[in-house]
mmCIF file of C-alpha atoms in Angstrom:
data_model
loop_
_atom_site.group_PDB
_atom_site.id
_atom_site.type_symbol
_atom_site.label_atom_id
_atom_site.label_comp_id
_atom_site.label_asym_id
_atom_site.label_seq_id
_atom_site.Cartn_x
_atom_site.Cartn_y
_atom_site.Cartn_z
ATOM 1 C CA UNK A 1 4.174 4.681 -59.939
ATOM 2 C CA UNK A 2 4.032 2.002 -57.570
ATOM 3 C CA UNK A 3 0.675 1.373 -56.152
ATOM 4 C CA UNK A 4 1.916 1.311 -52.197
ATOM 5 C CA UNK A 5 2.918 5.249 -53.133
ATOM 6 C CA UNK A 6 -0.580 6.413 -53.958
ATOM 7 C CA UNK A 7 -3.949 7.441 -52.293
ATOM 8 C CA UNK A 8 -7.112 5.717 -52.783
ATOM 9 C CA UNK A 9 -9.468 8.649 -54.226
ATOM 10 C CA UNK A 10 -13.533 8.958 -53.919
ATOM 11 C CA UNK A 11 -15.463 7.272 -56.622
ATOM 12 C CA UNK A 12 -18.894 8.036 -57.605
ATOM 13 C CA UNK A 13 -21.695 6.342 -59.430
ATOM 14 C CA UNK A 14 -21.654 6.770 -63.037
ATOM 15 C CA UNK A 15 -17.698 6.480 -63.281
ATOM 16 C CA UNK A 16 -17.130 3.594 -65.604
ATOM 17 C CA UNK A 17 -15.244 0.073 -64.008
ATOM 18 C CA UNK A 18 -11.857 -0.739 -65.342
ATOM 19 C CA UNK A 19 -11.430 -2.787 -68.250
ATOM 20 C CA UNK A 20 -10.268 -6.528 -67.963
ATOM 21 C CA UNK A 21 -7.093 -4.978 -69.920
ATOM 22 C CA UNK A 22 -6.004 -2.333 -67.502
ATOM 23 C CA UNK A 23 -6.990 -4.906 -64.242
ATOM 24 C CA UNK A 24 -4.733 -7.595 -66.244
ATOM 25 C CA UNK A 25 -2.265 -5.415 -65.894
ATOM 26 C CA UNK A 26 -2.346 -4.026 -62.497
ATOM 27 C CA UNK A 27 -2.592 -7.938 -60.965
ATOM 28 C CA UNK A 28 1.000 -7.864 -62.058
ATOM 29 C CA UNK A 29 1.868 -5.480 -59.330
ATOM 30 C CA UNK A 30 -0.600 -7.523 -56.718
ATOM 31 C CA UNK A 31 0.881 -10.622 -56.127
ATOM 32 C CA UNK A 32 -1.203 -13.741 -54.967
ATOM 33 C CA UNK A 33 -4.544 -11.891 -55.578
ATOM 34 C CA UNK A 34 -6.977 -13.390 -58.192
ATOM 35 C CA UNK A 35 -9.213 -11.853 -60.129
ATOM 36 C CA UNK A 36 -12.673 -13.627 -60.017
ATOM 37 C CA UNK A 37 -16.481 -12.538 -60.591
ATOM 38 C CA UNK A 38 -18.897 -12.092 -57.582
ATOM 39 C CA UNK A 39 -22.286 -11.676 -58.789
ATOM 40 C CA UNK A 40 -21.333 -10.685 -62.044
ATOM 41 C CA UNK A 41 -18.685 -7.858 -61.024
ATOM 42 C CA UNK A 42 -15.319 -8.398 -61.133
ATOM 43 C CA UNK A 43 -13.568 -8.353 -58.135
ATOM 44 C CA UNK A 44 -10.046 -9.251 -56.748
ATOM 45 C CA UNK A 45 -9.423 -11.359 -53.722
ATOM 46 C CA UNK A 46 -6.257 -12.630 -51.780
ATOM 47 C CA UNK A 47 -6.632 -15.412 -49.124
ATOM 48 C CA UNK A 48 -4.357 -15.447 -46.334
ATOM 49 C CA UNK A 49 -3.440 -18.102 -43.489
ATOM 50 C CA UNK A 50 -1.803 -17.347 -40.257
ATOM 51 C CA UNK A 51 -0.583 -19.455 -37.273
ATOM 52 C CA UNK A 52 -3.701 -19.197 -34.841
ATOM 53 C CA UNK A 53 -6.490 -17.028 -34.881
ATOM 54 C CA UNK A 54 -4.865 -13.968 -32.471
ATOM 55 C CA UNK A 55 -1.929 -13.334 -35.716
ATOM 56 C CA UNK A 56 -5.050 -13.716 -38.040
ATOM 57 C CA UNK A 57 -7.180 -11.182 -35.876
ATOM 58 C CA UNK A 58 -3.932 -9.043 -35.589
ATOM 59 C CA UNK A 59 -4.217 -8.793 -39.458
ATOM 60 C CA UNK A 60 -7.354 -8.340 -39.874
ATOM 61 C CA UNK A 61 -7.392 -4.814 -37.655
ATOM 62 C CA UNK A 62 -4.451 -3.557 -39.562
ATOM 63 C CA UNK A 63 -6.113 -3.692 -42.566
ATOM 64 C CA UNK A 64 -9.240 -2.242 -40.812
ATOM 65 C CA UNK A 65 -7.363 0.882 -39.751
ATOM 66 C CA UNK A 66 -5.440 0.992 -43.502
ATOM 67 C CA UNK A 67 -8.917 1.042 -45.126
ATOM 68 C CA UNK A 68 -10.099 3.900 -42.623
ATOM 69 C CA UNK A 69 -7.281 5.642 -43.491
ATOM 70 C CA UNK A 70 -7.287 5.176 -46.913
ATOM 71 C CA UNK A 71 -11.229 5.221 -47.262
ATOM 72 C CA UNK A 72 -11.442 1.882 -49.344
ATOM 73 C CA UNK A 73 -12.629 -0.908 -47.576
ATOM 74 C CA UNK A 74 -12.487 -4.718 -48.506
ATOM 75 C CA UNK A 75 -14.768 -7.544 -47.548
ATOM 76 C CA UNK A 76 -13.551 -9.860 -44.789
ATOM 77 C CA UNK A 77 -14.168 -13.609 -44.578
ATOM 78 C CA UNK A 78 -12.686 -14.724 -41.072
ATOM 79 C CA UNK A 79 -12.183 -18.397 -40.580
ATOM 80 C CA UNK A 80 -9.884 -19.411 -37.590
ATOM 81 C CA UNK A 81 -6.304 -18.474 -38.745
ATOM 82 C CA UNK A 82 -7.681 -18.053 -42.289
ATOM 83 C CA UNK A 83 -8.425 -14.575 -43.569
ATOM 84 C CA UNK A 84 -9.979 -14.278 -47.458
ATOM 85 C CA UNK A 85 -10.273 -10.494 -48.567
ATOM 86 C CA UNK A 86 -12.002 -9.124 -51.560
ATOM 87 C CA UNK A 87 -11.924 -5.971 -53.323
ATOM 88 C CA UNK A 88 -14.162 -4.048 -55.372
ATOM 89 C CA UNK A 89 -15.552 -0.793 -55.659
ATOM 90 C CA UNK A 90 -19.330 -0.677 -54.948
ATOM 91 C CA UNK A 91 -19.845 2.893 -56.471
ATOM 92 C CA UNK A 92 -18.833 1.846 -59.832
ATOM 93 C CA UNK A 93 -20.157 -1.888 -59.509
ATOM 94 C CA UNK A 94 -16.516 -3.102 -60.251
ATOM 95 C CA UNK A 95 -13.005 -2.809 -60.427
ATOM 96 C CA UNK A 96 -11.012 0.731 -60.013
ATOM 97 C CA UNK A 97 -7.356 1.854 -59.472
ATOM 98 C CA UNK A 98 -8.324 1.832 -55.461
ATOM 99 C CA UNK A 99 -9.057 -1.674 -55.232
ATOM 100 C CA UNK A 100 -5.407 -2.333 -56.368
ATOM 101 C CA UNK A 101 -3.764 0.135 -54.378
ATOM 102 C CA UNK A 102 -5.553 -1.259 -51.656
ATOM 103 C CA UNK A 103 -4.349 -4.309 -52.578
ATOM 104 C CA UNK A 104 -0.712 -3.614 -52.792
ATOM 105 C CA UNK A 105 -1.000 -1.400 -49.153
ATOM 106 C CA UNK A 106 -2.313 -4.668 -47.704
ATOM 107 C CA UNK A 107 0.624 -6.928 -49.095
ATOM 108 C CA UNK A 108 3.323 -4.622 -47.214
ATOM 109 C CA UNK A 109 0.910 -4.994 -43.767
ATOM 110 C CA UNK A 110 1.710 -9.015 -44.425
ATOM 111 C CA UNK A 111 5.355 -9.296 -45.378
#
């Protein structure tokens, strides 16, 4: 199923993070996102560039609304016309399908 058609599900502590092999398969569905580690925790990140600060903030506000709707929130790094979004599931200290669902839906916002 297309990730954009799925809905994020609540994740609880005690659930194991996604295996690297499974994450690698889902990476093929989220163009432009990079797999990385932050303090030993697997995460995904994408950097976006806009014509100016106003456009960057419009995008950030749209992502924030989506995050509230999905109940899954990225980390934002905003620098004038550049925005970096980083996703991982904090409750399990690693990646879950929710991270890839959000990445796919964010991709739809920035087309």
